[in-house]
Amino acid sequence: MADSMSMWSLISNSSWVVLLVLLMLVAASVVSWVMIVQRGLLIRNAQQTMLEFEDRFWSGMDLSQLFRELQDNASPDGGLENIFKAGFREFSRLRSQGTSDADAIMEGTQRAMRVAISREQEKLEMHLPFLASVGSTCPYVGLFGTVVGIMNSFRGLAQVQQATLASVAPGIAEALMTTAVGLVAAIPAVVAYNRYASRVDSLLASYETFADEFHSILHRKVHSRSNRPDAG
């Protein structure tokens, strides 16, 4: 009885439908854990580079010098750096073309930063929908395996003269195993999705705030230049 109730015995004696469900759940769990680790590292690096860039930006360094340094030593996870470079690059390009309309310069700069923020949002939110799907569907996939296992147990029970606990216990245990595996796959995915979604929202809010502050700095800069007596 103990041998027939062992985990490996239950798996080896399972029907092909239950085995298929188990393989799907295990595969989903493995892939979700890979994405959990990968997303966690990316978001952590994005937060660290954001703090480092903010210290440099607000230290009073010349913006042109900061832009040149970032061009030479760009961080792959520097979301705030990319927003700054996109905005300053467009700002410098429009001014170098001799655009005299300050509002047109600022509109182009703001548009460039919005596009950069959208790209960073796509990068940060990549694979999060998969974690949400794993968390929402795996329990139902496991429940499907449970239903199939219980159906098989009752079909086998109908073929014996006398029903005993020993005759139905392995089938019921096999059926419940798929539910357990489904929950094991779903719970980490749900926890990771909720945590990462919150951290991504916090990062994006910081990006939006920085873009607004940087826009104000450039706005003052371009208007102070256009208001000079020799500007016209």
PDB file of N, CA and C in Angstrom, residues 19-123:
ATOM      1  N   LEU A  19      -0.728  12.477 -17.083  1.00  0.00           N
ATOM      2  CA  LEU A  19       0.691  12.714 -17.322  1.00  0.00           C
ATOM      3  C   LEU A  19       0.915  13.951 -18.189  1.00  0.00           C
ATOM      4  N   LEU A  20       0.062  14.127 -19.193  1.00  0.00           N
ATOM      5  CA  LEU A  20       0.175  15.305 -20.045  1.00  0.00           C
ATOM      6  C   LEU A  20      -0.073  16.580 -19.250  1.00  0.00           C
ATOM      7  N   VAL A  21      -1.073  16.526 -18.365  1.00  0.00           N
ATOM      8  CA  VAL A  21      -1.358  17.689 -17.526  1.00  0.00           C
ATOM      9  C   VAL A  21      -0.175  17.987 -16.613  1.00  0.00           C
ATOM     10  N   LEU A  22       0.406  16.959 -16.017  1.00  0.00           N
ATOM     11  CA  LEU A  22       1.559  17.150 -15.140  1.00  0.00           C
ATOM     12  C   LEU A  22       2.740  17.744 -15.897  1.00  0.00           C
ATOM     13  N   LEU A  23       3.002  17.256 -17.107  1.00  0.00           N
ATOM     14  CA  LEU A  23       4.102  17.790 -17.898  1.00  0.00           C
ATOM     15  C   LEU A  23       3.870  19.266 -18.245  1.00  0.00           C
ATOM     16  N   MET A  24       2.638  19.595 -18.583  1.00  0.00           N
ATOM     17  CA  MET A  24       2.330  20.993 -18.895  1.00  0.00           C
ATOM     18  C   MET A  24       2.548  21.882 -17.683  1.00  0.00           C
ATOM     19  N   LEU A  25       2.108  21.415 -16.525  1.00  0.00           N
ATOM     20  CA  LEU A  25       2.249  22.219 -15.313  1.00  0.00           C
ATOM     21  C   LEU A  25       3.709  22.370 -14.910  1.00  0.00           C
ATOM     22  N   VAL A  26       4.467  21.298 -15.013  1.00  0.00           N
ATOM     23  CA  VAL A  26       5.892  21.370 -14.668  1.00  0.00           C
ATOM     24  C   VAL A  26       6.627  22.300 -15.625  1.00  0.00           C
ATOM     25  N   ALA A  27       6.320  22.197 -16.929  1.00  0.00           N
ATOM     26  CA  ALA A  27       6.948  23.078 -17.915  1.00  0.00           C
ATOM     27  C   ALA A  27       6.605  24.539 -17.641  1.00  0.00           C
ATOM     28  N   ALA A  28       5.338  24.805 -17.336  1.00  0.00           N
ATOM     29  CA  ALA A  28       4.927  26.174 -17.033  1.00  0.00           C
ATOM     30  C   ALA A  28       5.625  26.696 -15.788  1.00  0.00           C
ATOM     31  N   SER A  29       5.797  25.824 -14.791  1.00  0.00           N
ATOM     32  CA  SER A  29       6.469  26.232 -13.561  1.00  0.00           C
ATOM     33  C   SER A  29       7.937  26.554 -13.816  1.00  0.00           C
ATOM     34  N   VAL A  30       8.609  25.722 -14.597  1.00  0.00           N
ATOM     35  CA  VAL A  30      10.031  25.952 -14.892  1.00  0.00           C
ATOM     36  C   VAL A  30      10.221  27.258 -15.661  1.00  0.00           C
ATOM     37  N   VAL A  31       9.402  27.448 -16.701  1.00  0.00           N
ATOM     38  CA  VAL A  31       9.519  28.670 -17.505  1.00  0.00           C
ATOM     39  C   VAL A  31       9.198  29.897 -16.665  1.00  0.00           C
ATOM     40  N   SER A  32       8.182  29.819 -15.817  1.00  0.00           N
ATOM     41  CA  SER A  32       7.817  30.968 -14.993  1.00  0.00           C
ATOM     42  C   SER A  32       8.923  31.313 -14.000  1.00  0.00           C
ATOM     43  N   TRP A  33       9.603  30.279 -13.454  1.00  0.00           N
ATOM     44  CA  TRP A  33      10.702  30.560 -12.528  1.00  0.00           C
ATOM     45  C   TRP A  33      11.871  31.227 -13.249  1.00  0.00           C
ATOM     46  N   VAL A  34      12.133  30.805 -14.483  1.00  0.00           N
ATOM     47  CA  VAL A  34      13.186  31.468 -15.269  1.00  0.00           C
ATOM     48  C   VAL A  34      12.832  32.938 -15.474  1.00  0.00           C
ATOM     49  N   MET A  35      11.574  33.205 -15.803  1.00  0.00           N
ATOM     50  CA  MET A  35      11.147  34.580 -16.016  1.00  0.00           C
ATOM     51  C   MET A  35      11.118  35.370 -14.719  1.00  0.00           C
ATOM     52  N   ILE A  36      10.770  34.714 -13.620  1.00  0.00           N
ATOM     53  CA  ILE A  36      10.766  35.399 -12.323  1.00  0.00           C
ATOM     54  C   ILE A  36      12.165  35.890 -11.982  1.00  0.00           C
ATOM     55  N   VAL A  37      13.157  35.031 -12.145  1.00  0.00           N
ATOM     56  CA  VAL A  37      14.534  35.414 -11.843  1.00  0.00           C
ATOM     57  C   VAL A  37      15.009  36.504 -12.805  1.00  0.00           C
ATOM     58  N   GLN A  38      14.724  36.324 -14.089  1.00  0.00           N
ATOM     59  CA  GLN A  38      15.176  37.291 -15.090  1.00  0.00           C
ATOM     60  C   GLN A  38      14.528  38.659 -14.884  1.00  0.00           C
ATOM     61  N   ARG A  39      13.225  38.673 -14.624  1.00  0.00           N
ATOM     62  CA  ARG A  39      12.530  39.943 -14.384  1.00  0.00           C
ATOM     63  C   ARG A  39      13.022  40.599 -13.098  1.00  0.00           C
ATOM     64  N   GLY A  40      13.269  39.789 -12.087  1.00  0.00           N
ATOM     65  CA  GLY A  40      13.745  40.342 -10.821  1.00  0.00           C
ATOM     66  C   GLY A  40      15.087  41.027 -10.970  1.00  0.00           C
ATOM     67  N   LEU A  41      16.010  40.404 -11.705  1.00  0.00           N
ATOM     68  CA  LEU A  41      17.327  41.010 -11.925  1.00  0.00           C
ATOM     69  C   LEU A  41      17.209  42.291 -12.742  1.00  0.00           C
ATOM     70  N   LEU A  42      16.373  42.265 -13.786  1.00  0.00           N
ATOM     71  CA  LEU A  42      16.242  43.450 -14.637  1.00  0.00           C
ATOM     72  C   LEU A  42      15.647  44.628 -13.867  1.00  0.00           C
ATOM     73  N   ILE A  43      14.596  44.369 -13.094  1.00  0.00           N
ATOM     74  CA  ILE A  43      13.953  45.456 -12.349  1.00  0.00           C
ATOM     75  C   ILE A  43      14.890  45.988 -11.273  1.00  0.00           C
ATOM     76  N   ARG A  44      15.616  45.097 -10.604  1.00  0.00           N
ATOM     77  CA  ARG A  44      16.565  45.551  -9.582  1.00  0.00           C
ATOM     78  C   ARG A  44      17.666  46.411 -10.204  1.00  0.00           C
ATOM     79  N   ASN A  45      18.196  45.984 -11.356  1.00  0.00           N
ATOM     80  CA  ASN A  45      19.222  46.780 -12.030  1.00  0.00           C
ATOM     81  C   ASN A  45      18.667  48.122 -12.495  1.00  0.00           C
ATOM     82  N   ALA A  46      17.427  48.120 -12.960  1.00  0.00           N
ATOM     83  CA  ALA A  46      16.809  49.371 -13.398  1.00  0.00           C
ATOM     84  C   ALA A  46      16.668  50.348 -12.233  1.00  0.00           C
ATOM     85  N   GLN A  47      16.309  49.841 -11.060  1.00  0.00           N
ATOM     86  CA  GLN A  47      16.192  50.709  -9.890  1.00  0.00           C
ATOM     87  C   GLN A  47      17.545  51.251  -9.458  1.00  0.00           C
ATOM     88  N   GLN A  48      18.572  50.407  -9.488  1.00  0.00           N
ATOM     89  CA  GLN A  48      19.904  50.849  -9.086  1.00  0.00           C
ATOM     90  C   GLN A  48      20.457  51.899 -10.037  1.00  0.00           C
ATOM     91  N   THR A  49      20.340  51.643 -11.344  1.00  0.00           N
ATOM     92  CA  THR A  49      20.847  52.619 -12.305  1.00  0.00           C
ATOM     93  C   THR A  49      20.057  53.920 -12.268  1.00  0.00           C
ATOM     94  N   MET A  50      18.781  53.850 -11.939  1.00  0.00           N
ATOM     95  CA  MET A  50      17.980  55.061 -11.815  1.00  0.00           C
ATOM     96  C   MET A  50      18.494  55.934 -10.674  1.00  0.00           C
ATOM     97  N   LEU A  51      18.767  55.317  -9.526  1.00  0.00           N
ATOM     98  CA  LEU A  51      19.273  56.078  -8.382  1.00  0.00           C
ATOM     99  C   LEU A  51      20.645  56.670  -8.678  1.00  0.00           C
ATOM    100  N   GLU A  52      21.502  55.888  -9.341  1.00  0.00           N
ATOM    101  CA  GLU A  52      22.830  56.383  -9.672  1.00  0.00           C
ATOM    102  C   GLU A  52      22.756  57.552 -10.656  1.00  0.00           C
ATOM    103  N   PHE A  53      21.872  57.437 -11.641  1.00  0.00           N
ATOM    104  CA  PHE A  53      21.748  58.516 -12.616  1.00  0.00           C
ATOM    105  C   PHE A  53      21.172  59.766 -11.972  1.00  0.00           C
ATOM    106  N   GLU A  54      20.200  59.617 -11.095  1.00  0.00           N
ATOM    107  CA  GLU A  54      19.619  60.784 -10.433  1.00  0.00           C
ATOM    108  C   GLU A  54      20.673  61.541  -9.636  1.00  0.00           C
ATOM    109  N   ASP A  55      21.583  60.805  -8.974  1.00  0.00           N
ATOM    110  CA  ASP A  55      22.655  61.466  -8.221  1.00  0.00           C
ATOM    111  C   ASP A  55      23.551  62.283  -9.155  1.00  0.00           C
ATOM    112  N   ARG A  56      23.860  61.744 -10.320  1.00  0.00           N
ATOM    113  CA  ARG A  56      24.701  62.465 -11.274  1.00  0.00           C
ATOM    114  C   ARG A  56      23.953  63.647 -11.888  1.00  0.00           C
ATOM    115  N   PHE A  57      22.678  63.428 -12.201  1.00  0.00           N
ATOM    116  CA  PHE A  57      21.911  64.483 -12.865  1.00  0.00           C
ATOM    117  C   PHE A  57      21.719  65.695 -11.959  1.00  0.00           C
ATOM    118  N   TRP A  58      21.394  65.450 -10.704  1.00  0.00           N
ATOM    119  CA  TRP A  58      21.118  66.539  -9.783  1.00  0.00           C
ATOM    120  C   TRP A  58      22.361  67.058  -9.070  1.00  0.00           C
ATOM    121  N   SER A  59      23.526  66.572  -9.472  1.00  0.00           N
ATOM    122  CA  SER A  59      24.771  67.053  -8.864  1.00  0.00           C
ATOM    123  C   SER A  59      25.202  68.399  -9.440  1.00  0.00           C
ATOM    124  N   GLY A  60      24.515  68.871 -10.467  1.00  0.00           N
ATOM    125  CA  GLY A  60      24.869  70.138 -11.092  1.00  0.00           C
ATOM    126  C   GLY A  60      25.790  69.999 -12.277  1.00  0.00           C
ATOM    127  N   MET A  61      26.021  68.769 -12.726  1.00  0.00           N
ATOM    128  CA  MET A  61      26.879  68.541 -13.889  1.00  0.00           C
ATOM    129  C   MET A  61      26.263  69.167 -15.135  1.00  0.00           C
ATOM    130  N   ASP A  62      27.118  69.669 -16.015  1.00  0.00           N
ATOM    131  CA  ASP A  62      26.645  70.218 -17.281  1.00  0.00           C
ATOM    132  C   ASP A  62      25.926  69.138 -18.076  1.00  0.00           C
ATOM    133  N   LEU A  63      24.763  69.482 -18.614  1.00  0.00           N
ATOM    134  CA  LEU A  63      23.947  68.492 -19.307  1.00  0.00           C
ATOM    135  C   LEU A  63      24.627  67.948 -20.561  1.00  0.00           C
ATOM    136  N   SER A  64      25.334  68.791 -21.263  1.00  0.00           N
ATOM    137  CA  SER A  64      26.032  68.331 -22.466  1.00  0.00           C
ATOM    138  C   SER A  64      27.132  67.338 -22.112  1.00  0.00           C
ATOM    139  N   GLN A  65      27.830  67.615 -21.031  1.00  0.00           N
ATOM    140  CA  GLN A  65      28.873  66.688 -20.595  1.00  0.00           C
ATOM    141  C   GLN A  65      28.278  65.366 -20.131  1.00  0.00           C
ATOM    142  N   LEU A  66      27.170  65.444 -19.404  1.00  0.00           N
ATOM    143  CA  LEU A  66      26.499  64.228 -18.952  1.00  0.00           C
ATOM    144  C   LEU A  66      26.018  63.410 -20.146  1.00  0.00           C
ATOM    145  N   PHE A  67      25.505  64.071 -21.149  1.00  0.00           N
ATOM    146  CA  PHE A  67      25.041  63.375 -22.352  1.00  0.00           C
ATOM    147  C   PHE A  67      26.188  62.659 -23.051  1.00  0.00           C
ATOM    148  N   ARG A  68      27.337  63.338 -23.160  1.00  0.00           N
ATOM    149  CA  ARG A  68      28.488  62.715 -23.809  1.00  0.00           C
ATOM    150  C   ARG A  68      28.994  61.510 -23.018  1.00  0.00           C
ATOM    151  N   GLU A  69      29.005  61.615 -21.711  1.00  0.00           N
ATOM    152  CA  GLU A  69      29.451  60.491 -20.890  1.00  0.00           C
ATOM    153  C   GLU A  69      28.513  59.300 -21.021  1.00  0.00           C
ATOM    154  N   LEU A  70      27.231  59.560 -21.086  1.00  0.00           N
ATOM    155  CA  LEU A  70      26.269  58.471 -21.236  1.00  0.00           C
ATOM    156  C   LEU A  70      26.353  57.840 -22.618  1.00  0.00           C
ATOM    157  N   GLN A  71      26.705  58.612 -23.608  1.00  0.00           N
ATOM    158  CA  GLN A  71      26.882  58.062 -24.939  1.00  0.00           C
ATOM    159  C   GLN A  71      28.032  57.066 -24.976  1.00  0.00           C
ATOM    160  N   ASP A  72      29.075  57.367 -24.200  1.00  0.00           N
ATOM    161  CA  ASP A  72      30.252  56.491 -24.180  1.00  0.00           C
ATOM    162  C   ASP A  72      30.078  55.295 -23.242  1.00  0.00           C
ATOM    163  N   ASN A  73      29.356  55.486 -22.145  1.00  0.00           N
ATOM    164  CA  ASN A  73      29.189  54.424 -21.145  1.00  0.00           C
ATOM    165  C   ASN A  73      27.710  54.260 -20.817  1.00  0.00           C
ATOM    166  N   ALA A  74      26.981  53.715 -21.767  1.00  0.00           N
ATOM    167  CA  ALA A  74      25.538  53.536 -21.569  1.00  0.00           C
ATOM    168  C   ALA A  74      25.269  52.236 -20.818  1.00  0.00           C
ATOM    169  N   SER A  75      24.331  52.295 -19.895  1.00  0.00           N
ATOM    170  CA  SER A  75      23.928  51.098 -19.152  1.00  0.00           C
ATOM    171  C   SER A  75      22.767  50.428 -19.877  1.00  0.00           C
ATOM    172  N   PRO A  76      22.810  49.110 -20.060  1.00  0.00           N
ATOM    173  CA  PRO A  76      21.717  48.437 -20.783  1.00  0.00           C
ATOM    174  C   PRO A  76      20.381  48.512 -20.055  1.00  0.00           C
ATOM    175  N   ASP A  77      20.426  48.670 -18.734  1.00  0.00           N
ATOM    176  CA  ASP A  77      19.192  48.728 -17.949  1.00  0.00           C
ATOM    177  C   ASP A  77      18.891  50.141 -17.449  1.00  0.00           C
ATOM    178  N   GLY A  78      19.555  51.130 -18.041  1.00  0.00           N
ATOM    179  CA  GLY A  78      19.365  52.510 -17.589  1.00  0.00           C
ATOM    180  C   GLY A  78      18.165  53.161 -18.244  1.00  0.00           C
ATOM    181  N   GLY A  79      16.991  52.924 -17.713  1.00  0.00           N
ATOM    182  CA  GLY A  79      15.784  53.496 -18.287  1.00  0.00           C
ATOM    183  C   GLY A  79      15.778  55.009 -18.220  1.00  0.00           C
ATOM    184  N   LEU A  80      16.160  55.554 -17.068  1.00  0.00           N
ATOM    185  CA  LEU A  80      16.179  57.005 -16.909  1.00  0.00           C
ATOM    186  C   LEU A  80      17.242  57.637 -17.807  1.00  0.00           C
ATOM    187  N   GLU A  81      18.352  56.942 -17.969  1.00  0.00           N
ATOM    188  CA  GLU A  81      19.398  57.421 -18.875  1.00  0.00           C
ATOM    189  C   GLU A  81      18.876  57.504 -20.308  1.00  0.00           C
ATOM    190  N   ASN A  82      18.141  56.483 -20.737  1.00  0.00           N
ATOM    191  CA  ASN A  82      17.609  56.476 -22.100  1.00  0.00           C
ATOM    192  C   ASN A  82      16.602  57.601 -22.317  1.00  0.00           C
ATOM    193  N   ILE A  83      15.806  57.886 -21.293  1.00  0.00           N
ATOM    194  CA  ILE A  83      14.841  58.983 -21.404  1.00  0.00           C
ATOM    195  C   ILE A  83      15.566  60.317 -21.508  1.00  0.00           C
ATOM    196  N   PHE A  84      16.593  60.483 -20.682  1.00  0.00           N
ATOM    197  CA  PHE A  84      17.379  61.716 -20.732  1.00  0.00           C
ATOM    198  C   PHE A  84      18.046  61.881 -22.089  1.00  0.00           C
ATOM    199  N   LYS A  85      18.675  60.813 -22.583  1.00  0.00           N
ATOM    200  CA  LYS A  85      19.373  60.902 -23.863  1.00  0.00           C
ATOM    201  C   LYS A  85      18.404  61.197 -25.005  1.00  0.00           C
ATOM    202  N   ALA A  86      17.228  60.557 -24.976  1.00  0.00           N
ATOM    203  CA  ALA A  86      16.248  60.803 -26.033  1.00  0.00           C
ATOM    204  C   ALA A  86      15.778  62.250 -26.020  1.00  0.00           C
ATOM    205  N   GLY A  87      15.494  62.774 -24.835  1.00  0.00           N
ATOM    206  CA  GLY A  87      15.030  64.156 -24.735  1.00  0.00           C
ATOM    207  C   GLY A  87      16.110  65.161 -25.096  1.00  0.00           C
ATOM    208  N   PHE A  88      17.306  64.960 -24.573  1.00  0.00           N
ATOM    209  CA  PHE A  88      18.385  65.928 -24.828  1.00  0.00           C
ATOM    210  C   PHE A  88      18.847  65.856 -26.281  1.00  0.00           C
ATOM    211  N   ARG A  89      18.845  64.653 -26.856  1.00  0.00           N
ATOM    212  CA  ARG A  89      19.238  64.516 -28.261  1.00  0.00           C
ATOM    213  C   ARG A  89      18.271  65.276 -29.176  1.00  0.00           C
ATOM    214  N   GLU A  90      16.980  65.113 -28.922  1.00  0.00           N
ATOM    215  CA  GLU A  90      15.991  65.822 -29.738  1.00  0.00           C
ATOM    216  C   GLU A  90      16.050  67.324 -29.500  1.00  0.00           C
ATOM    217  N   PHE A  91      16.253  67.715 -28.250  1.00  0.00           N
ATOM    218  CA  PHE A  91      16.377  69.138 -27.906  1.00  0.00           C
ATOM    219  C   PHE A  91      17.564  69.770 -28.636  1.00  0.00           C
ATOM    220  N   SER A  92      18.698  69.078 -28.617  1.00  0.00           N
ATOM    221  CA  SER A  92      19.897  69.604 -29.274  1.00  0.00           C
ATOM    222  C   SER A  92      19.729  69.619 -30.790  1.00  0.00           C
ATOM    223  N   ARG A  93      19.071  68.587 -31.328  1.00  0.00           N
ATOM    224  CA  ARG A  93      18.892  68.514 -32.777  1.00  0.00           C
ATOM    225  C   ARG A  93      18.027  69.667 -33.281  1.00  0.00           C
ATOM    226  N   LEU A  94      16.929  69.932 -32.580  1.00  0.00           N
ATOM    227  CA  LEU A  94      16.038  71.004 -33.012  1.00  0.00           C
ATOM    228  C   LEU A  94      16.702  72.372 -32.891  1.00  0.00           C
ATOM    229  N   ARG A  95      17.479  72.547 -31.841  1.00  0.00           N
ATOM    230  CA  ARG A  95      18.162  73.834 -31.681  1.00  0.00           C
ATOM    231  C   ARG A  95      19.262  74.006 -32.719  1.00  0.00           C
ATOM    232  N   SER A  96      19.959  72.912 -33.052  1.00  0.00           N
ATOM    233  CA  SER A  96      21.030  73.014 -34.050  1.00  0.00           C
ATOM    234  C   SER A  96      20.485  73.290 -35.442  1.00  0.00           C
ATOM    235  N   GLN A  97      19.221  72.952 -35.689  1.00  0.00           N
ATOM    236  CA  GLN A  97      18.593  73.222 -36.981  1.00  0.00           C
ATOM    237  C   GLN A  97      18.135  74.672 -37.106  1.00  0.00           C
ATOM    238  N   GLY A  98      18.291  75.416 -36.022  1.00  0.00           N
ATOM    239  CA  GLY A  98      17.917  76.820 -36.069  1.00  0.00           C
ATOM    240  C   GLY A  98      16.450  77.069 -35.825  1.00  0.00           C
ATOM    241  N   THR A  99      15.771  76.115 -35.210  1.00  0.00           N
ATOM    242  CA  THR A  99      14.350  76.301 -34.909  1.00  0.00           C
ATOM    243  C   THR A  99      14.184  77.425 -33.902  1.00  0.00           C
ATOM    244  N   SER A 100      13.462  78.441 -34.270  1.00  0.00           N
ATOM    245  CA  SER A 100      13.307  79.613 -33.404  1.00  0.00           C
ATOM    246  C   SER A 100      12.095  79.507 -32.491  1.00  0.00           C
ATOM    247  N   ASP A 101      11.179  78.625 -32.813  1.00  0.00           N
ATOM    248  CA  ASP A 101       9.967  78.476 -32.010  1.00  0.00           C
ATOM    249  C   ASP A 101      10.286  77.627 -30.784  1.00  0.00           C
ATOM    250  N   ALA A 102      10.316  78.251 -29.618  1.00  0.00           N
ATOM    251  CA  ALA A 102      10.656  77.526 -28.391  1.00  0.00           C
ATOM    252  C   ALA A 102       9.625  76.455 -28.070  1.00  0.00           C
ATOM    253  N   ASP A 103       8.359  76.748 -28.345  1.00  0.00           N
ATOM    254  CA  ASP A 103       7.312  75.766 -28.059  1.00  0.00           C
ATOM    255  C   ASP A 103       7.457  74.534 -28.942  1.00  0.00           C
ATOM    256  N   ALA A 104       7.851  74.726 -30.194  1.00  0.00           N
ATOM    257  CA  ALA A 104       8.055  73.590 -31.093  1.00  0.00           C
ATOM    258  C   ALA A 104       9.217  72.724 -30.615  1.00  0.00           C
ATOM    259  N   ILE A 105      10.260  73.379 -30.111  1.00  0.00           N
ATOM    260  CA  ILE A 105      11.399  72.623 -29.573  1.00  0.00           C
ATOM    261  C   ILE A 105      10.968  71.782 -28.382  1.00  0.00           C
ATOM    262  N   MET A 106      10.192  72.386 -27.490  1.00  0.00           N
ATOM    263  CA  MET A 106       9.784  71.668 -26.292  1.00  0.00           C
ATOM    264  C   MET A 106       8.782  70.568 -26.607  1.00  0.00           C
ATOM    265  N   GLU A 107       7.930  70.774 -27.594  1.00  0.00           N
ATOM    266  CA  GLU A 107       6.991  69.723 -27.987  1.00  0.00           C
ATOM    267  C   GLU A 107       7.726  68.520 -28.564  1.00  0.00           C
ATOM    268  N   GLY A 108       8.717  68.784 -29.398  1.00  0.00           N
ATOM    269  CA  GLY A 108       9.508  67.685 -29.947  1.00  0.00           C
ATOM    270  C   GLY A 108      10.293  66.954 -28.872  1.00  0.00           C
ATOM    271  N   THR A 109      10.840  67.703 -27.923  1.00  0.00           N
ATOM    272  CA  THR A 109      11.589  67.082 -26.827  1.00  0.00           C
ATOM    273  C   THR A 109      10.682  66.217 -25.970  1.00  0.00           C
ATOM    274  N   GLN A 110       9.513  66.735 -25.639  1.00  0.00           N
ATOM    275  CA  GLN A 110       8.576  65.970 -24.823  1.00  0.00           C
ATOM    276  C   GLN A 110       8.090  64.728 -25.553  1.00  0.00           C
ATOM    277  N   ARG A 111       7.864  64.838 -26.834  1.00  0.00           N
ATOM    278  CA  ARG A 111       7.432  63.681 -27.619  1.00  0.00           C
ATOM    279  C   ARG A 111       8.509  62.600 -27.643  1.00  0.00           C
ATOM    280  N   ALA A 112       9.757  63.007 -27.767  1.00  0.00           N
ATOM    281  CA  ALA A 112      10.859  62.037 -27.764  1.00  0.00           C
ATOM    282  C   ALA A 112      10.952  61.319 -26.427  1.00  0.00           C
ATOM    283  N   MET A 113      10.745  62.044 -25.342  1.00  0.00           N
ATOM    284  CA  MET A 113      10.810  61.412 -24.018  1.00  0.00           C
ATOM    285  C   MET A 113       9.627  60.477 -23.798  1.00  0.00           C
ATOM    286  N   ARG A 114       8.465  60.828 -24.318  1.00  0.00           N
ATOM    287  CA  ARG A 114       7.301  59.949 -24.196  1.00  0.00           C
ATOM    288  C   ARG A 114       7.527  58.636 -24.927  1.00  0.00           C
ATOM    289  N   VAL A 115       8.134  58.732 -26.111  1.00  0.00           N
ATOM    290  CA  VAL A 115       8.445  57.505 -26.858  1.00  0.00           C
ATOM    291  C   VAL A 115       9.447  56.659 -26.082  1.00  0.00           C
ATOM    292  N   ALA A 116      10.450  57.292 -25.483  1.00  0.00           N
ATOM    293  CA  ALA A 116      11.445  56.554 -24.700  1.00  0.00           C
ATOM    294  C   ALA A 116      10.804  55.893 -23.487  1.00  0.00           C
ATOM    295  N   ILE A 117       9.873  56.582 -22.832  1.00  0.00           N
ATOM    296  CA  ILE A 117       9.177  55.996 -21.684  1.00  0.00           C
ATOM    297  C   ILE A 117       8.362  54.789 -22.120  1.00  0.00           C
ATOM    298  N   SER A 118       7.707  54.878 -23.264  1.00  0.00           N
ATOM    299  CA  SER A 118       6.922  53.748 -23.770  1.00  0.00           C
ATOM    300  C   SER A 118       7.819  52.542 -24.045  1.00  0.00           C
ATOM    301  N   ARG A 119       8.991  52.781 -24.587  1.00  0.00           N
ATOM    302  CA  ARG A 119       9.917  51.676 -24.833  1.00  0.00           C
ATOM    303  C   ARG A 119      10.393  51.047 -23.538  1.00  0.00           C
ATOM    304  N   GLU A 120      10.664  51.882 -22.551  1.00  0.00           N
ATOM    305  CA  GLU A 120      11.089  51.341 -21.259  1.00  0.00           C
ATOM    306  C   GLU A 120       9.947  50.563 -20.594  1.00  0.00           C
ATOM    307  N   GLN A 121       8.729  51.022 -20.763  1.00  0.00           N
ATOM    308  CA  GLN A 121       7.583  50.307 -20.217  1.00  0.00           C
ATOM    309  C   GLN A 121       7.448  48.928 -20.855  1.00  0.00           C
ATOM    310  N   GLU A 122       7.610  48.855 -22.164  1.00  0.00           N
ATOM    311  CA  GLU A 122       7.559  47.564 -22.843  1.00  0.00           C
ATOM    312  C   GLU A 122       8.655  46.635 -22.342  1.00  0.00           C
ATOM    313  N   LYS A 123       9.845  47.180 -22.117  1.00  0.00           N
ATOM    314  CA  LYS A 123      10.957  46.372 -21.643  1.00  0.00           C
ATOM    315  C   LYS A 123      10.696  45.840 -20.228  1.00  0.00           C
TER     316      LYS A 123
END
